[in-house]
Short mmCIF file of C-alpha atoms in Angstrom, two decimals:
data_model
loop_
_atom_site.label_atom_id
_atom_site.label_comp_id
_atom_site.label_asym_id
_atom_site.label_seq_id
_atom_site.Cartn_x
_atom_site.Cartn_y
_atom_site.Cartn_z
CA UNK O 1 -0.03 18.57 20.13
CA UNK O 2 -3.33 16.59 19.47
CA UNK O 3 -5.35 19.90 19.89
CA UNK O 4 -3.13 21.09 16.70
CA UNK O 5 -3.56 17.98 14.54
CA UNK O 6 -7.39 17.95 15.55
CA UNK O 7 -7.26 21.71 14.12
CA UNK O 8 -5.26 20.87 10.63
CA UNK O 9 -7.09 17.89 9.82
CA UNK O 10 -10.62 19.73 10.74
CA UNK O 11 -9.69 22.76 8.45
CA UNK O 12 -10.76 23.25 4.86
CA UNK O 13 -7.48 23.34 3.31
CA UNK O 14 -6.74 19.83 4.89
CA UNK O 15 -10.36 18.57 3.81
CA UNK O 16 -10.74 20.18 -0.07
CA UNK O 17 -9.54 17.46 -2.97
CA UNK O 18 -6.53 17.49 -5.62
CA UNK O 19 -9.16 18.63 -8.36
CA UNK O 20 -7.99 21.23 -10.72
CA UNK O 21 -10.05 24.85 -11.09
CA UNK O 22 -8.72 27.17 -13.65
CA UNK O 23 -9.72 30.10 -11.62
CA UNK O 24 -7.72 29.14 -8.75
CA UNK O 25 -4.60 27.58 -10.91
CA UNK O 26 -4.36 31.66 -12.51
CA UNK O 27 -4.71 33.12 -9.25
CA UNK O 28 -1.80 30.71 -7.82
CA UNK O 29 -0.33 28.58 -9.89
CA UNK O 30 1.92 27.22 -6.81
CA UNK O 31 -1.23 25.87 -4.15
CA UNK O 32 0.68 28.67 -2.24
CA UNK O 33 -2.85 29.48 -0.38
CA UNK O 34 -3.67 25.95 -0.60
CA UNK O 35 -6.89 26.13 -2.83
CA UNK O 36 -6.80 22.10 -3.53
CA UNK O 37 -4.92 19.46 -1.95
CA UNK O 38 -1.56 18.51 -3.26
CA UNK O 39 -1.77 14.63 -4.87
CA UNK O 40 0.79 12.65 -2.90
CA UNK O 41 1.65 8.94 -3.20
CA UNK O 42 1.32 6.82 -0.37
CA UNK O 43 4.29 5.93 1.81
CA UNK O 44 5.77 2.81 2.21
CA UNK O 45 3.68 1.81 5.56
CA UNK O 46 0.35 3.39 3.58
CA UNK O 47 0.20 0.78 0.85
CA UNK O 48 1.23 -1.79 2.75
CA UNK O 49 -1.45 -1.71 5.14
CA UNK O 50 -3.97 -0.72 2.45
CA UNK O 51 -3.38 -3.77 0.20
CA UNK O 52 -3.83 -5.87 3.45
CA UNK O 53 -6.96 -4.15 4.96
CA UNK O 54 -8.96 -3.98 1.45
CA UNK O 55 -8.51 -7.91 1.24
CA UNK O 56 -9.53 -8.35 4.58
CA UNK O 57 -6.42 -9.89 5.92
CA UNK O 58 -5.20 -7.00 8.08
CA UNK O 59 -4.41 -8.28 11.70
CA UNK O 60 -4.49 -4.48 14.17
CA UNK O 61 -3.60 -6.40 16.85
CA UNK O 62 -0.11 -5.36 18.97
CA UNK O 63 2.15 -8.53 18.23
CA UNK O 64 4.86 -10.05 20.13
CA UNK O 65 8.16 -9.94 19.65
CA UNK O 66 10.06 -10.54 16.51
CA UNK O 67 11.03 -14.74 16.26
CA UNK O 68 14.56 -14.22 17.09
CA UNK O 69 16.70 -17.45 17.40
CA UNK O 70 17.40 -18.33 21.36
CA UNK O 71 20.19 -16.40 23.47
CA UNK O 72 22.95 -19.20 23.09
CA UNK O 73 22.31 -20.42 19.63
CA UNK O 74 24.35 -17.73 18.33
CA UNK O 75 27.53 -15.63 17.86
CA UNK O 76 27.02 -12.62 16.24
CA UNK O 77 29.87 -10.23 15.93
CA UNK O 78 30.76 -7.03 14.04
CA UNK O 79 31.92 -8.46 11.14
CA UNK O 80 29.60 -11.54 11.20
CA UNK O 81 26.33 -9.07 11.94
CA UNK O 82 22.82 -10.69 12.47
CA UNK O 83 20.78 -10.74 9.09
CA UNK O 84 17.50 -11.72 9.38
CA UNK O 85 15.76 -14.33 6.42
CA UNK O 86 12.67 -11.71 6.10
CA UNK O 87 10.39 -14.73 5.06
CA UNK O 88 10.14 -16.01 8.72
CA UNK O 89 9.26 -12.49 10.10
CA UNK O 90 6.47 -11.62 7.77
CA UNK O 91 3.26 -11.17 9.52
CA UNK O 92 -0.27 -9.40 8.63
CA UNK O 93 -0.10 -6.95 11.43
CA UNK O 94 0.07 -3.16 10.19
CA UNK O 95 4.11 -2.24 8.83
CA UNK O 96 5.13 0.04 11.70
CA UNK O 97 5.68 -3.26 13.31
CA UNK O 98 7.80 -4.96 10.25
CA UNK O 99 11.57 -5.34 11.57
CA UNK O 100 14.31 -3.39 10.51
CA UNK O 101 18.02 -3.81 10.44
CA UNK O 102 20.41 -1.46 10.74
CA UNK O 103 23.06 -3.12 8.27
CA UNK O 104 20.33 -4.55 5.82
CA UNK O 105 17.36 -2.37 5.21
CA UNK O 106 14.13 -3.94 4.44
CA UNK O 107 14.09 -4.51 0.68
CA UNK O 108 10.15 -3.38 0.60
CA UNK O 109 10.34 -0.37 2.65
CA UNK O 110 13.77 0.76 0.89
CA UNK O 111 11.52 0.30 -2.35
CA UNK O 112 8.80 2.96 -1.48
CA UNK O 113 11.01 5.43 0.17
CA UNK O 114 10.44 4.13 3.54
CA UNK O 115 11.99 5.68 6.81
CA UNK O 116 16.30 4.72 7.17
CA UNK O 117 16.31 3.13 10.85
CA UNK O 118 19.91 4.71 10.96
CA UNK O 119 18.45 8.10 11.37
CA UNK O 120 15.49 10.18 12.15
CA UNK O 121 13.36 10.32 8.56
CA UNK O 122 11.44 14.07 9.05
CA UNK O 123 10.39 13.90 5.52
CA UNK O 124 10.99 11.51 3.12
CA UNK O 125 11.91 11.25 -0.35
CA UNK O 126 9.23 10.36 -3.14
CA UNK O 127 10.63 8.67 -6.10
CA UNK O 128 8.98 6.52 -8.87
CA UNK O 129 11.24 4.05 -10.27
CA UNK O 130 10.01 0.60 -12.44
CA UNK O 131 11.34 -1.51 -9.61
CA UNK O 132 7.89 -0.66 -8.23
CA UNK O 133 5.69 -1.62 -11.38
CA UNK O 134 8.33 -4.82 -11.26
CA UNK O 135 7.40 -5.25 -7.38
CA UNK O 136 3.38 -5.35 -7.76
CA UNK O 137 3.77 -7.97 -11.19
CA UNK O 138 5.43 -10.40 -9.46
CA UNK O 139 5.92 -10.15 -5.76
CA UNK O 140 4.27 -13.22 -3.36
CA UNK O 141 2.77 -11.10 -1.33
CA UNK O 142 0.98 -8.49 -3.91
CA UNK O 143 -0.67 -12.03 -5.07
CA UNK O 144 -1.47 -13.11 -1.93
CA UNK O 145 -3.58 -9.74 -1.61
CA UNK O 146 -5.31 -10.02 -4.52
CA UNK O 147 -6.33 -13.62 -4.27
CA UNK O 148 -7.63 -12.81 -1.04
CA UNK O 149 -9.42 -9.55 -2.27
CA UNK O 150 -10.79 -11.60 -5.36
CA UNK O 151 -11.94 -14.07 -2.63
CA UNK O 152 -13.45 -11.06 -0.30
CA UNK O 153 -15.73 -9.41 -3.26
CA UNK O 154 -16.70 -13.26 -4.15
CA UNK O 155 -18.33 -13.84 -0.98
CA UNK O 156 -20.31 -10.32 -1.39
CA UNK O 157 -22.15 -11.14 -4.92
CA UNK O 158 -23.01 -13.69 -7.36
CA UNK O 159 -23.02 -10.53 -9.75
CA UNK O 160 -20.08 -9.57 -11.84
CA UNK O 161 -20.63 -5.48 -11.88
CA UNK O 162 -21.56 -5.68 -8.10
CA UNK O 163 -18.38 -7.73 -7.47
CA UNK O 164 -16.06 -5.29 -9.52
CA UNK O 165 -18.06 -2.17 -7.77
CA UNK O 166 -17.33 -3.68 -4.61
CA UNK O 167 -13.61 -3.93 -5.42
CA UNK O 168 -13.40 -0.42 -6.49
CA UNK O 169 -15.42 0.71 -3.15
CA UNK O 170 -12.74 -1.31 -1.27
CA UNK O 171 -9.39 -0.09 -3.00
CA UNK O 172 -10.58 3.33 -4.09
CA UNK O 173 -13.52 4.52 -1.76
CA UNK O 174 -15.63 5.10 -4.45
CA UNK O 175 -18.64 3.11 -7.00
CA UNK O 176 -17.41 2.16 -10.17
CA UNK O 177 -18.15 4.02 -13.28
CA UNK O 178 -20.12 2.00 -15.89
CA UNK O 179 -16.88 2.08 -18.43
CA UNK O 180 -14.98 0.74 -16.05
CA UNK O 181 -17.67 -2.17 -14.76
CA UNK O 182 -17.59 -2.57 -18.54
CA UNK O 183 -14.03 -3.11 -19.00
CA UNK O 184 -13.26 -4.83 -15.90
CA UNK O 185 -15.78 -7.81 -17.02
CA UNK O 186 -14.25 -7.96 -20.53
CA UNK O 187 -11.42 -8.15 -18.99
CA UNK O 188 -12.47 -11.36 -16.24
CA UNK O 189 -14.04 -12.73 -18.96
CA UNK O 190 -10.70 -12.66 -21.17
CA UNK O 191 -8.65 -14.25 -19.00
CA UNK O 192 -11.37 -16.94 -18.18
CA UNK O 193 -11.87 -17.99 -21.33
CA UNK O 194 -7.82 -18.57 -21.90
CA UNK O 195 -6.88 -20.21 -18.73
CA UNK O 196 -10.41 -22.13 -17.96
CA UNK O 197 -9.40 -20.81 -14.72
CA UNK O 198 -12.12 -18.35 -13.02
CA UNK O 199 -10.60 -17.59 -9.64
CA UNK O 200 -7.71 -16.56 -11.57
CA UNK O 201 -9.46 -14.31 -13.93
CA UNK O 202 -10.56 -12.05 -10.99
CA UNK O 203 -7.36 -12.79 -9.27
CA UNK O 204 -5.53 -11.18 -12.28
CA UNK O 205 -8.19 -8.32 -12.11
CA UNK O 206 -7.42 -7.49 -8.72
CA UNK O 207 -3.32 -7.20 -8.84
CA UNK O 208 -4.24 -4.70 -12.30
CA UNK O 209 -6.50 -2.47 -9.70
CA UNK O 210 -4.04 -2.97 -7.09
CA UNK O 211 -1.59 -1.66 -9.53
CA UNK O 212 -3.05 1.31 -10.30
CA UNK O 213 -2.32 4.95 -10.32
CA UNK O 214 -5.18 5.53 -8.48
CA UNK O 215 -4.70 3.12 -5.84
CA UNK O 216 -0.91 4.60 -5.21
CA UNK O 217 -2.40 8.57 -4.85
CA UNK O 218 -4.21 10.37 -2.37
CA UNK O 219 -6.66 13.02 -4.00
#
């Protein structure tokens, strides 16, 4: 069916943007004839690999096979099922390849509506809960990205509105506006200033960009 994917994703109705058009919204209110694009968050596997490819740490190699413990060094049993410690499976490659347990799901993809590995998953749910704010505030690896990603735009400028431009290129596919260069400095500066601590100032930029609504939606 590649011939039919080439044609969908090659059509206009696959190609035009979420923007609104009053014309269109009185003609059909619904997108019934597809006149935009309907804004959709990105799945699980999405933002994942996202986060990891705009701070340069994505690995699309094919790895190995999950770091199970050696055939004799265990008894596992129906009542005494294996459960994996997550921490010693994590990897950078892309999160089709994360594991997944049939009696524990993974606690990330479970979070963003991922795919249940009990069953086929032909669509998926799409909820928005504040577990998910909670997640990118204080989750280990959500820092790790953004220290990496405040390390990546670093390396590209000794400019502040070129660094911040370069973030938004990375994360959002687009130049920053001047308001936002604006605010984005104020905001490095702010933290600076109070923690004497500059890699954390852009650090702490990053996870707020990473956080955003605009980062989580396809338009």
């Amino acid at each position: 069916i590649k011939k039919l994917h080439k044609q969908i994703l090659m059509s206009r109705a696959y190609q035009t943007a979420s923007g609104h058009d009053a014309a269109s919204a009185t003609k059909d209110p619904k997108n019934a004839f597809y006149w935009r694009f309907d804004r959709r968050r990105l799945t699980a596997e999405e933002i994942r690999d996202t986060m990891l490819a705009a701070s340069g740490q994505l690995d699309l190699t094919m790895p190995g096979a999950h770091p199970f413990p050696p055939r004799g060094s265990y008894v596992y049993t129906q009542h005494h099922p294996f459960v994996a410690d997550l921490d010693k499976f994590d990897h950078r490659h892309r999160s089709v390849y994360l594991l997944q347990q049939r009696f524990r799901r993974n606690p990330y993809l479970e979070l963003f509506d991922g795919p249940d590995p009990n069953n086929t998953t032909p669509s998926r749910s799409d909820n928005i809960s504040a577990l998910q704010s909670l997640y990118f505030m204080n989750n280990d690896f959500v820092a790790r990205q953004a220290e990496a990603l405040a390390a990546r735009v670093a390396l590209d400028s000794d400019s502040l509105p070129a660094r911040v431009d370069q973030a938004y290129r990375l994360l959002f596919t687009r130049p920053a506006a001047a308001p936002e260069i604006a605010d984005a400095t104020q905001l490095v500066a702010k933290v600076e200033a109070n923690t004497k601590d500059r890699k954390l100032a852009w650090t702490s930029l990053m996870r707020a960009l990473l956080s955003s609504n605009e980062f989580f939606y396809v338009d």
